[in-house]
mmCIF file of C-alpha atoms in Angstrom:
data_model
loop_
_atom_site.group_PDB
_atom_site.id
_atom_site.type_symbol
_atom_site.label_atom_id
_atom_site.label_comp_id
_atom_site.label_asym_id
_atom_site.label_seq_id
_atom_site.Cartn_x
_atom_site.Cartn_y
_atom_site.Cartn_z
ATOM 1 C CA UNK G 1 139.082 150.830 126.949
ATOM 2 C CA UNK G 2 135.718 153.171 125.985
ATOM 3 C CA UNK G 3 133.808 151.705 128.678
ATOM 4 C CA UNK G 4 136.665 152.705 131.286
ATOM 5 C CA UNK G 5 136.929 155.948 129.862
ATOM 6 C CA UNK G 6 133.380 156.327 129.434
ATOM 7 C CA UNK G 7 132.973 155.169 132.832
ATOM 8 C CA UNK G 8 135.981 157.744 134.486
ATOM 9 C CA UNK G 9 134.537 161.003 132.345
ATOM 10 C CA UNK G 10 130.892 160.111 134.257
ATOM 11 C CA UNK G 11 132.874 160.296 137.628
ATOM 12 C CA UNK G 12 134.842 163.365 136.829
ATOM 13 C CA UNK G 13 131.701 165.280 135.360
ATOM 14 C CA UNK G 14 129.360 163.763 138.655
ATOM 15 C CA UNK G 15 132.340 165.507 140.921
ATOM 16 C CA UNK G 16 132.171 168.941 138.892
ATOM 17 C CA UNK G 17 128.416 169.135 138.418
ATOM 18 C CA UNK G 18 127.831 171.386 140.742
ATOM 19 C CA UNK G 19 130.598 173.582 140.470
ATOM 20 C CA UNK G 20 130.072 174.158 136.530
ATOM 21 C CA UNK G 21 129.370 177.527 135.651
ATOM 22 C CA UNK G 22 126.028 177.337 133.321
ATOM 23 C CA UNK G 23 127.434 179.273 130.822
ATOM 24 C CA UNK G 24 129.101 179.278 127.646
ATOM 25 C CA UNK G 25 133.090 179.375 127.702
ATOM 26 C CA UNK G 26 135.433 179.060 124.701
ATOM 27 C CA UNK G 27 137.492 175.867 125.118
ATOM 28 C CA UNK G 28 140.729 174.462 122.850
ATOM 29 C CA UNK G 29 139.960 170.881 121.002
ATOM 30 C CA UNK G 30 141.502 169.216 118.076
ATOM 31 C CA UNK G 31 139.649 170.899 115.911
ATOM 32 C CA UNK G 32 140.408 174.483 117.151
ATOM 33 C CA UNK G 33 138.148 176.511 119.648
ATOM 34 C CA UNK G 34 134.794 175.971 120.103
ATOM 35 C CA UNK G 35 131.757 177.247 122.435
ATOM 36 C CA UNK G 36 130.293 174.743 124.934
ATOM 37 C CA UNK G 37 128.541 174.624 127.945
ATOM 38 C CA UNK G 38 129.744 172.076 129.866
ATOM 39 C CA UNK G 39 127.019 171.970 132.436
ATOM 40 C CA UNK G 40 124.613 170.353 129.846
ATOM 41 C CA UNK G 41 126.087 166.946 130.066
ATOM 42 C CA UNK G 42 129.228 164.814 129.971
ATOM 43 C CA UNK G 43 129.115 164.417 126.281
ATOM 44 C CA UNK G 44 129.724 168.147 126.480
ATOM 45 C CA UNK G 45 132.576 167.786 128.864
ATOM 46 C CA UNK G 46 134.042 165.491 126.267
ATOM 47 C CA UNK G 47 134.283 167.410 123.426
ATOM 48 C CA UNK G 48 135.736 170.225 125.532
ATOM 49 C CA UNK G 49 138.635 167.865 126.676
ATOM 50 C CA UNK G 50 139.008 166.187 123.296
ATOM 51 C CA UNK G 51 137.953 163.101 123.732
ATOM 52 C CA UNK G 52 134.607 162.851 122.250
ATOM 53 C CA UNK G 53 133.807 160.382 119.883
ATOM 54 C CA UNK G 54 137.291 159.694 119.145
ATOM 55 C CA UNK G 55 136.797 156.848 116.443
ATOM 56 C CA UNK G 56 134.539 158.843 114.296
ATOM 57 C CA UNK G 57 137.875 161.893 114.652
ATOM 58 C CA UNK G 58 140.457 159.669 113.470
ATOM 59 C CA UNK G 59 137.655 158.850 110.423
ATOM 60 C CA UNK G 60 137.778 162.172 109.891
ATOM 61 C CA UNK G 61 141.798 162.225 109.560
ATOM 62 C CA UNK G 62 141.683 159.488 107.476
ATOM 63 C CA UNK G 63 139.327 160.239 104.905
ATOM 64 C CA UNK G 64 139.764 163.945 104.618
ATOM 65 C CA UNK G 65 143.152 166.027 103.876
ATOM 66 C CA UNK G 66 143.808 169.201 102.167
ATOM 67 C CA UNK G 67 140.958 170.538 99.403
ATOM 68 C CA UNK G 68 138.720 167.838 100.875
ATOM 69 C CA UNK G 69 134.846 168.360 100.992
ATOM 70 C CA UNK G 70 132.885 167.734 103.905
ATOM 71 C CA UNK G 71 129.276 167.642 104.447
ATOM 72 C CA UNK G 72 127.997 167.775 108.649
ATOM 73 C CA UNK G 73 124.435 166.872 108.634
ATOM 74 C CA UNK G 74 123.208 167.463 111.945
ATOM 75 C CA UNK G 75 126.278 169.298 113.660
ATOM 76 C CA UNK G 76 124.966 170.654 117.003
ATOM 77 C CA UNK G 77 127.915 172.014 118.372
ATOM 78 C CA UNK G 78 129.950 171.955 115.734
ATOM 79 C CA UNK G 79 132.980 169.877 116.738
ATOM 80 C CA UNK G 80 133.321 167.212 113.296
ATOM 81 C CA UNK G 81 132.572 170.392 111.142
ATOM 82 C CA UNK G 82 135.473 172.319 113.093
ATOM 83 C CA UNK G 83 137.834 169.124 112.929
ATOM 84 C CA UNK G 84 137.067 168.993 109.471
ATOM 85 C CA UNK G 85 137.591 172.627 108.145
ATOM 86 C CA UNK G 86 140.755 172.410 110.041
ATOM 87 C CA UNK G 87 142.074 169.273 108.000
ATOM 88 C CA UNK G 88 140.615 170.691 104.778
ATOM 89 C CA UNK G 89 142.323 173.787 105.200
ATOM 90 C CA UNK G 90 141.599 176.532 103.075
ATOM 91 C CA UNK G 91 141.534 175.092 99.764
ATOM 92 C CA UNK G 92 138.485 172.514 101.261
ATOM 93 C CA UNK G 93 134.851 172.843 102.130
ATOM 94 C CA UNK G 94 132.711 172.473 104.976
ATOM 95 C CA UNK G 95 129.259 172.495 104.586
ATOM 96 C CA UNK G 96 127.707 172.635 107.783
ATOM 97 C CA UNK G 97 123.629 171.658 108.627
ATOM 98 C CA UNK G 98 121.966 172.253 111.554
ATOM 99 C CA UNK G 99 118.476 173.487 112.572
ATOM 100 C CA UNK G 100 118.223 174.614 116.196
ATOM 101 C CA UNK G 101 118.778 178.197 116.643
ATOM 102 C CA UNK G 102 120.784 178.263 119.955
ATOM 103 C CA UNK G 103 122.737 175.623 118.170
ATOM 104 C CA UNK G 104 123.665 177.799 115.205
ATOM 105 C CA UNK G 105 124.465 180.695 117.379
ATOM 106 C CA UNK G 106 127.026 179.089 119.155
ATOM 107 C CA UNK G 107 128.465 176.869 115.506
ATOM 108 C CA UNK G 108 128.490 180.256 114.482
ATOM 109 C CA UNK G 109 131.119 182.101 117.558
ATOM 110 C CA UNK G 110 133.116 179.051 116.677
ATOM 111 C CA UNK G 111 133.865 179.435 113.417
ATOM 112 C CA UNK G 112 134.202 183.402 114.168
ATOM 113 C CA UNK G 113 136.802 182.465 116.963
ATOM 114 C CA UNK G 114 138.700 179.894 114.667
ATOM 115 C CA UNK G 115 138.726 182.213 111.312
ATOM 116 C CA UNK G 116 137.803 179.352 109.406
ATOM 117 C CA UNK G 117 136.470 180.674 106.146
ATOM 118 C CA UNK G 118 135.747 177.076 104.550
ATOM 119 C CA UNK G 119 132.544 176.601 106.445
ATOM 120 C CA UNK G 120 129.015 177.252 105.367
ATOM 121 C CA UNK G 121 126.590 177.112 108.088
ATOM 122 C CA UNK G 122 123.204 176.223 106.858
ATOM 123 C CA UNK G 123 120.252 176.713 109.602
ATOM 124 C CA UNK G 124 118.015 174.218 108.576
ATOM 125 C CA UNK G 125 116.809 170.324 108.624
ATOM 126 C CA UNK G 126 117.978 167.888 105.363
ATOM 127 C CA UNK G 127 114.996 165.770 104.994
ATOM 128 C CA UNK G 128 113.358 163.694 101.801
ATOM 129 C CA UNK G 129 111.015 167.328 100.818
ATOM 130 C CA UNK G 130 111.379 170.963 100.803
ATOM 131 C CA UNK G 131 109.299 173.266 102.540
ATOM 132 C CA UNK G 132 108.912 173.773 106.598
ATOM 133 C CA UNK G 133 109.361 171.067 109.389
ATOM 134 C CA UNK G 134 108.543 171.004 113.166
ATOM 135 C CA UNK G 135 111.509 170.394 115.284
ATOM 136 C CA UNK G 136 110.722 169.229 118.345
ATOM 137 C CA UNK G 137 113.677 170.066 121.111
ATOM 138 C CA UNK G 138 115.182 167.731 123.204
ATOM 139 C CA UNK G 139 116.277 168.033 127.031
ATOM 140 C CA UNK G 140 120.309 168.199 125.905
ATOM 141 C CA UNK G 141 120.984 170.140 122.886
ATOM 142 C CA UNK G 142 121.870 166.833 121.001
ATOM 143 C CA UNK G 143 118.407 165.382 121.384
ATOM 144 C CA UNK G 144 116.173 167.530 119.013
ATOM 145 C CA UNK G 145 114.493 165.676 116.629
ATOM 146 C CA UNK G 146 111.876 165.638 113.625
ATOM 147 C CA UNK G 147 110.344 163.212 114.987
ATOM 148 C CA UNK G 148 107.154 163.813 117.179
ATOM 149 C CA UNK G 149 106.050 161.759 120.650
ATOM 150 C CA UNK G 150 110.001 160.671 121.245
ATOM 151 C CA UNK G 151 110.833 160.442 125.239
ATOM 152 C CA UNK G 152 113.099 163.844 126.556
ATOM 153 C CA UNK G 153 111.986 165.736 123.686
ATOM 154 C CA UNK G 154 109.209 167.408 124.329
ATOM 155 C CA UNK G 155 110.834 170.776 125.777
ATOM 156 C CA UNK G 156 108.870 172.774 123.162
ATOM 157 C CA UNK G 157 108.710 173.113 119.697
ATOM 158 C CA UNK G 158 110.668 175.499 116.654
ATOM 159 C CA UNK G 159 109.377 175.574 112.732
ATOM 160 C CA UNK G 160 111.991 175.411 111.341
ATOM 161 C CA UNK G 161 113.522 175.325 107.252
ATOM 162 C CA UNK G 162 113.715 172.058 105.796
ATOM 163 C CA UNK G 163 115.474 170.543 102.074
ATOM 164 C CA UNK G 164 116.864 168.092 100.351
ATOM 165 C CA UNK G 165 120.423 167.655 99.814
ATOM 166 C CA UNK G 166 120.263 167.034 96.419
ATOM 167 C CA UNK G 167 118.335 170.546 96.265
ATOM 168 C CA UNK G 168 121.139 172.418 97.712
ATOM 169 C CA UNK G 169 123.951 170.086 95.830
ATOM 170 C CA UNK G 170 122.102 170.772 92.715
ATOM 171 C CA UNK G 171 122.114 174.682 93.220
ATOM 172 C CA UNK G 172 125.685 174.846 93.282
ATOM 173 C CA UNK G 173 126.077 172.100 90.195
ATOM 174 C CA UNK G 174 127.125 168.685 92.604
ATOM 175 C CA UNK G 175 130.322 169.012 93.821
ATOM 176 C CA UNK G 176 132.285 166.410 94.851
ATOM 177 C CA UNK G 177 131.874 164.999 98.187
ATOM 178 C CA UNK G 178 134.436 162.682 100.129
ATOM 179 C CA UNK G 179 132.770 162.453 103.560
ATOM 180 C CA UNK G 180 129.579 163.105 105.036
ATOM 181 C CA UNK G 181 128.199 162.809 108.478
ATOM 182 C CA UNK G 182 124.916 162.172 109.288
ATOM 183 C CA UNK G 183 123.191 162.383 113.168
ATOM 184 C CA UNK G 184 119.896 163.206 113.025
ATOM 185 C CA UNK G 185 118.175 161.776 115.983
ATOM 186 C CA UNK G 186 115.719 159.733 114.186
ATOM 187 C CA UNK G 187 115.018 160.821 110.967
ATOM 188 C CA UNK G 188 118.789 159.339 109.281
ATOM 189 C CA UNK G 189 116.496 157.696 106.135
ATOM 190 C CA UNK G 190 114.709 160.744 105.148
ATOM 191 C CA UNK G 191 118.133 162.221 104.838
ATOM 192 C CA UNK G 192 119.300 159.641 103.214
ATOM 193 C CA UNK G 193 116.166 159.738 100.451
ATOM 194 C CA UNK G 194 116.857 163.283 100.374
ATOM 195 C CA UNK G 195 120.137 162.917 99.195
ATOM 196 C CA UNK G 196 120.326 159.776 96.784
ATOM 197 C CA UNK G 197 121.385 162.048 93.512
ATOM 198 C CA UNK G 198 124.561 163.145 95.857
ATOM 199 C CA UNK G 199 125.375 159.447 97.086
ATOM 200 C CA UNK G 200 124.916 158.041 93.563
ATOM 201 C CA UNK G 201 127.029 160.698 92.252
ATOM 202 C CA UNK G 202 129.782 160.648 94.731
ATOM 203 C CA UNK G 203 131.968 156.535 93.372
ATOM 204 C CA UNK G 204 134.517 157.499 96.690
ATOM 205 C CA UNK G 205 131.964 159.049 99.110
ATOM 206 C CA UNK G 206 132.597 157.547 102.748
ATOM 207 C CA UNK G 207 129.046 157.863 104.946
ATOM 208 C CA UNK G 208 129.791 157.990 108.967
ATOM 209 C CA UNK G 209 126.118 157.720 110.373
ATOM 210 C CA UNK G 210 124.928 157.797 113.572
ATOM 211 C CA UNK G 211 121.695 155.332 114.068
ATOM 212 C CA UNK G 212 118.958 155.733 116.744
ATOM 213 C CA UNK G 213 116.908 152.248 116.684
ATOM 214 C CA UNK G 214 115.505 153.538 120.541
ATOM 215 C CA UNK G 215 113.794 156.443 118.351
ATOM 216 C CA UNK G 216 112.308 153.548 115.877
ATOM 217 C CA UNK G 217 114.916 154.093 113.389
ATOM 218 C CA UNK G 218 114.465 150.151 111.073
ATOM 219 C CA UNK G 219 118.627 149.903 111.003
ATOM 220 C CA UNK G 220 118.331 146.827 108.902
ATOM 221 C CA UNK G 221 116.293 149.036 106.595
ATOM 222 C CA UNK G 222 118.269 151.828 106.248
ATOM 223 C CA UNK G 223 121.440 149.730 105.959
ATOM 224 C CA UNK G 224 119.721 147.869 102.492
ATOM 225 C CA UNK G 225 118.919 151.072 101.112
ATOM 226 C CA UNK G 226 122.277 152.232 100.918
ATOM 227 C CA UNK G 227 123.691 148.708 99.566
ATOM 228 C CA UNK G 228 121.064 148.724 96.716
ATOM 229 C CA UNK G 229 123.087 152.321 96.175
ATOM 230 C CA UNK G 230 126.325 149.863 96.621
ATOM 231 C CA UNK G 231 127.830 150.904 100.246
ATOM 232 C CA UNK G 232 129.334 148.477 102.257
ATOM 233 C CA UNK G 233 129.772 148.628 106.018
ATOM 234 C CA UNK G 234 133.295 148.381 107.407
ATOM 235 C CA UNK G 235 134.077 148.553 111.161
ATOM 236 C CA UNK G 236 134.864 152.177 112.392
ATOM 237 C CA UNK G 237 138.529 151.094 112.915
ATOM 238 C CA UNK G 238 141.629 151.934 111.173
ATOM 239 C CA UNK G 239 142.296 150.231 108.539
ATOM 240 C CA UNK G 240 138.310 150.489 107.511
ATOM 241 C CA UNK G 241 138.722 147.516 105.129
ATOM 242 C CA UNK G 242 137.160 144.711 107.679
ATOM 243 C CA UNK G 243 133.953 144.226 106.963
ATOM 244 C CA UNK G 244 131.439 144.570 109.313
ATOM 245 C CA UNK G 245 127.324 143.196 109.733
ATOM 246 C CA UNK G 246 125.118 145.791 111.207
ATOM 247 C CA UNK G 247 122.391 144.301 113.262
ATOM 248 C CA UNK G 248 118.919 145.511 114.218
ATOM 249 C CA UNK G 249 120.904 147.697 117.005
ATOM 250 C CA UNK G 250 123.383 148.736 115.324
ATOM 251 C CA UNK G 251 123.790 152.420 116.458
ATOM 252 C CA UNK G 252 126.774 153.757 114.520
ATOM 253 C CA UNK G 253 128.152 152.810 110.890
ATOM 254 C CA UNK G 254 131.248 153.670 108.247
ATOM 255 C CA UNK G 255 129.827 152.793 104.647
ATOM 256 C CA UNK G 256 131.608 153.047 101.770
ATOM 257 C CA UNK G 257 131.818 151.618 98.037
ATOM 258 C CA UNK G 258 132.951 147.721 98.302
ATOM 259 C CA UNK G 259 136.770 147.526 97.975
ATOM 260 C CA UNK G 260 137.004 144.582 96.321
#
């Protein structure tokens, strides 16, 4: 069923290529409005008909409710941090990262357009140091990295702010966490070392990661790092209690603490 409606959003978005206005237009989604340009790319198209990623959405209704805290790293558009501030509700938190300026500009008319009040945008990179970073920009607005060299991203080049998690976490005296999203086009275990105080100190934190093994990303790596911290990897499929083996290509993962 994603392949076919993979497959049919390609067709559709091949047909209205060429009629798409390049521009910026506010469009309704699950999580509220939200600022795209759907000339970029089909993914883009997606999120603007509210379809886009739809697994990792329901994850996001099932592990978040009312009060719940939220931490986007890597948010681009904004659409999970939207989602999520509008499950939340006011009494939650959504703490938004994301480093590319045009990106954060746009995250920003969102969550002017929705009213939402429980987000925190945060221009800047969560990576294993503190200090400055060069992010190197992509061809779609998904695709900029930390990385340097990687294919379709060598459009130019931003300095950019970079920190830890556990830096920020720390300044405002570790709060609670229940779900965190990670997509960071390369550079998901220098998050992840960035942020090991916050994972340790989180029992019912759920992880949903995004993994890029064509950008050199070691998955099998990554994925023993975090069960030394004691996640387990469940499939990305309601109920989330069948466990599931990542492989050297895995590209996507739900962790949490064993249930057993």
């Amino acid at each position: 069923m994603r392949a076919i409606m993979k497959t049919t959003l390609f067709r559709i978005y091949e047909l209205m290529a060429l009629l798409l206005p390049d521009k910026y237009v506010r469009y309704s989604f699950p999580g509220g409005k939200i600022y795209l340009n759907i000339k970029e790319s089909p993914m883009m198209l997606a999120r603007a008909l509210g379809v886009y990623e739809k697994r990792k959405q329901k994850a996001l209704s099932r592990f978040l409710g009312p009060g719940s805290m939220f931490v986007d790293v890597g948010s681009n558009k904004g659409d999970f941090s939207l989602l999520a501030a509008r499950i939340s509700g006011p009494s939650g938190r959504v703490m938004a990262f994301e480093p590319e300026p045009s990106n954060c500009r746009w995250l920003g008319e969102s969550i002017r357009a929705n009213g939402y009040e429980n987000i925190t945008l945060h221009q800047m990179a969560l990576s294993d140091s503190n200090g400055t970073a060069t992010l190197y920009l992509g061809e779609k607005s998904g695709w900029h990295t930390l990385l340097p060299g990687k294919p379709q991203r060598g459009v130019g080049v931003v300095n950019v702010q970079m920190r830890t998690l556990d830096a920020i976490m720390g300044e405002m005296g570790y709060p609670r966490v229940d779900l965190m999203k990670i997509d960071v086009e390369g550079a998901e275990m220098s998050v992840l070392q960035g942020a090991v105080k916050t994972l340790r100190s989180n029992e019912d934190l759920v992880l949903l990661m995004d993994l890029h093994p064509q950008l050199g990303v070691d998955v099998l790596q990554l994925c023993t790092y975090l069960e030394q911290l004691d996640f387990t990897f469940y499939e990305m499929t309601p109920p989330y209690t069948t466990p599931f083996h990542p492989t050297d290509r895995t590209t996507e993962i739900i962790a949490r603490r064993s249930l057993v």
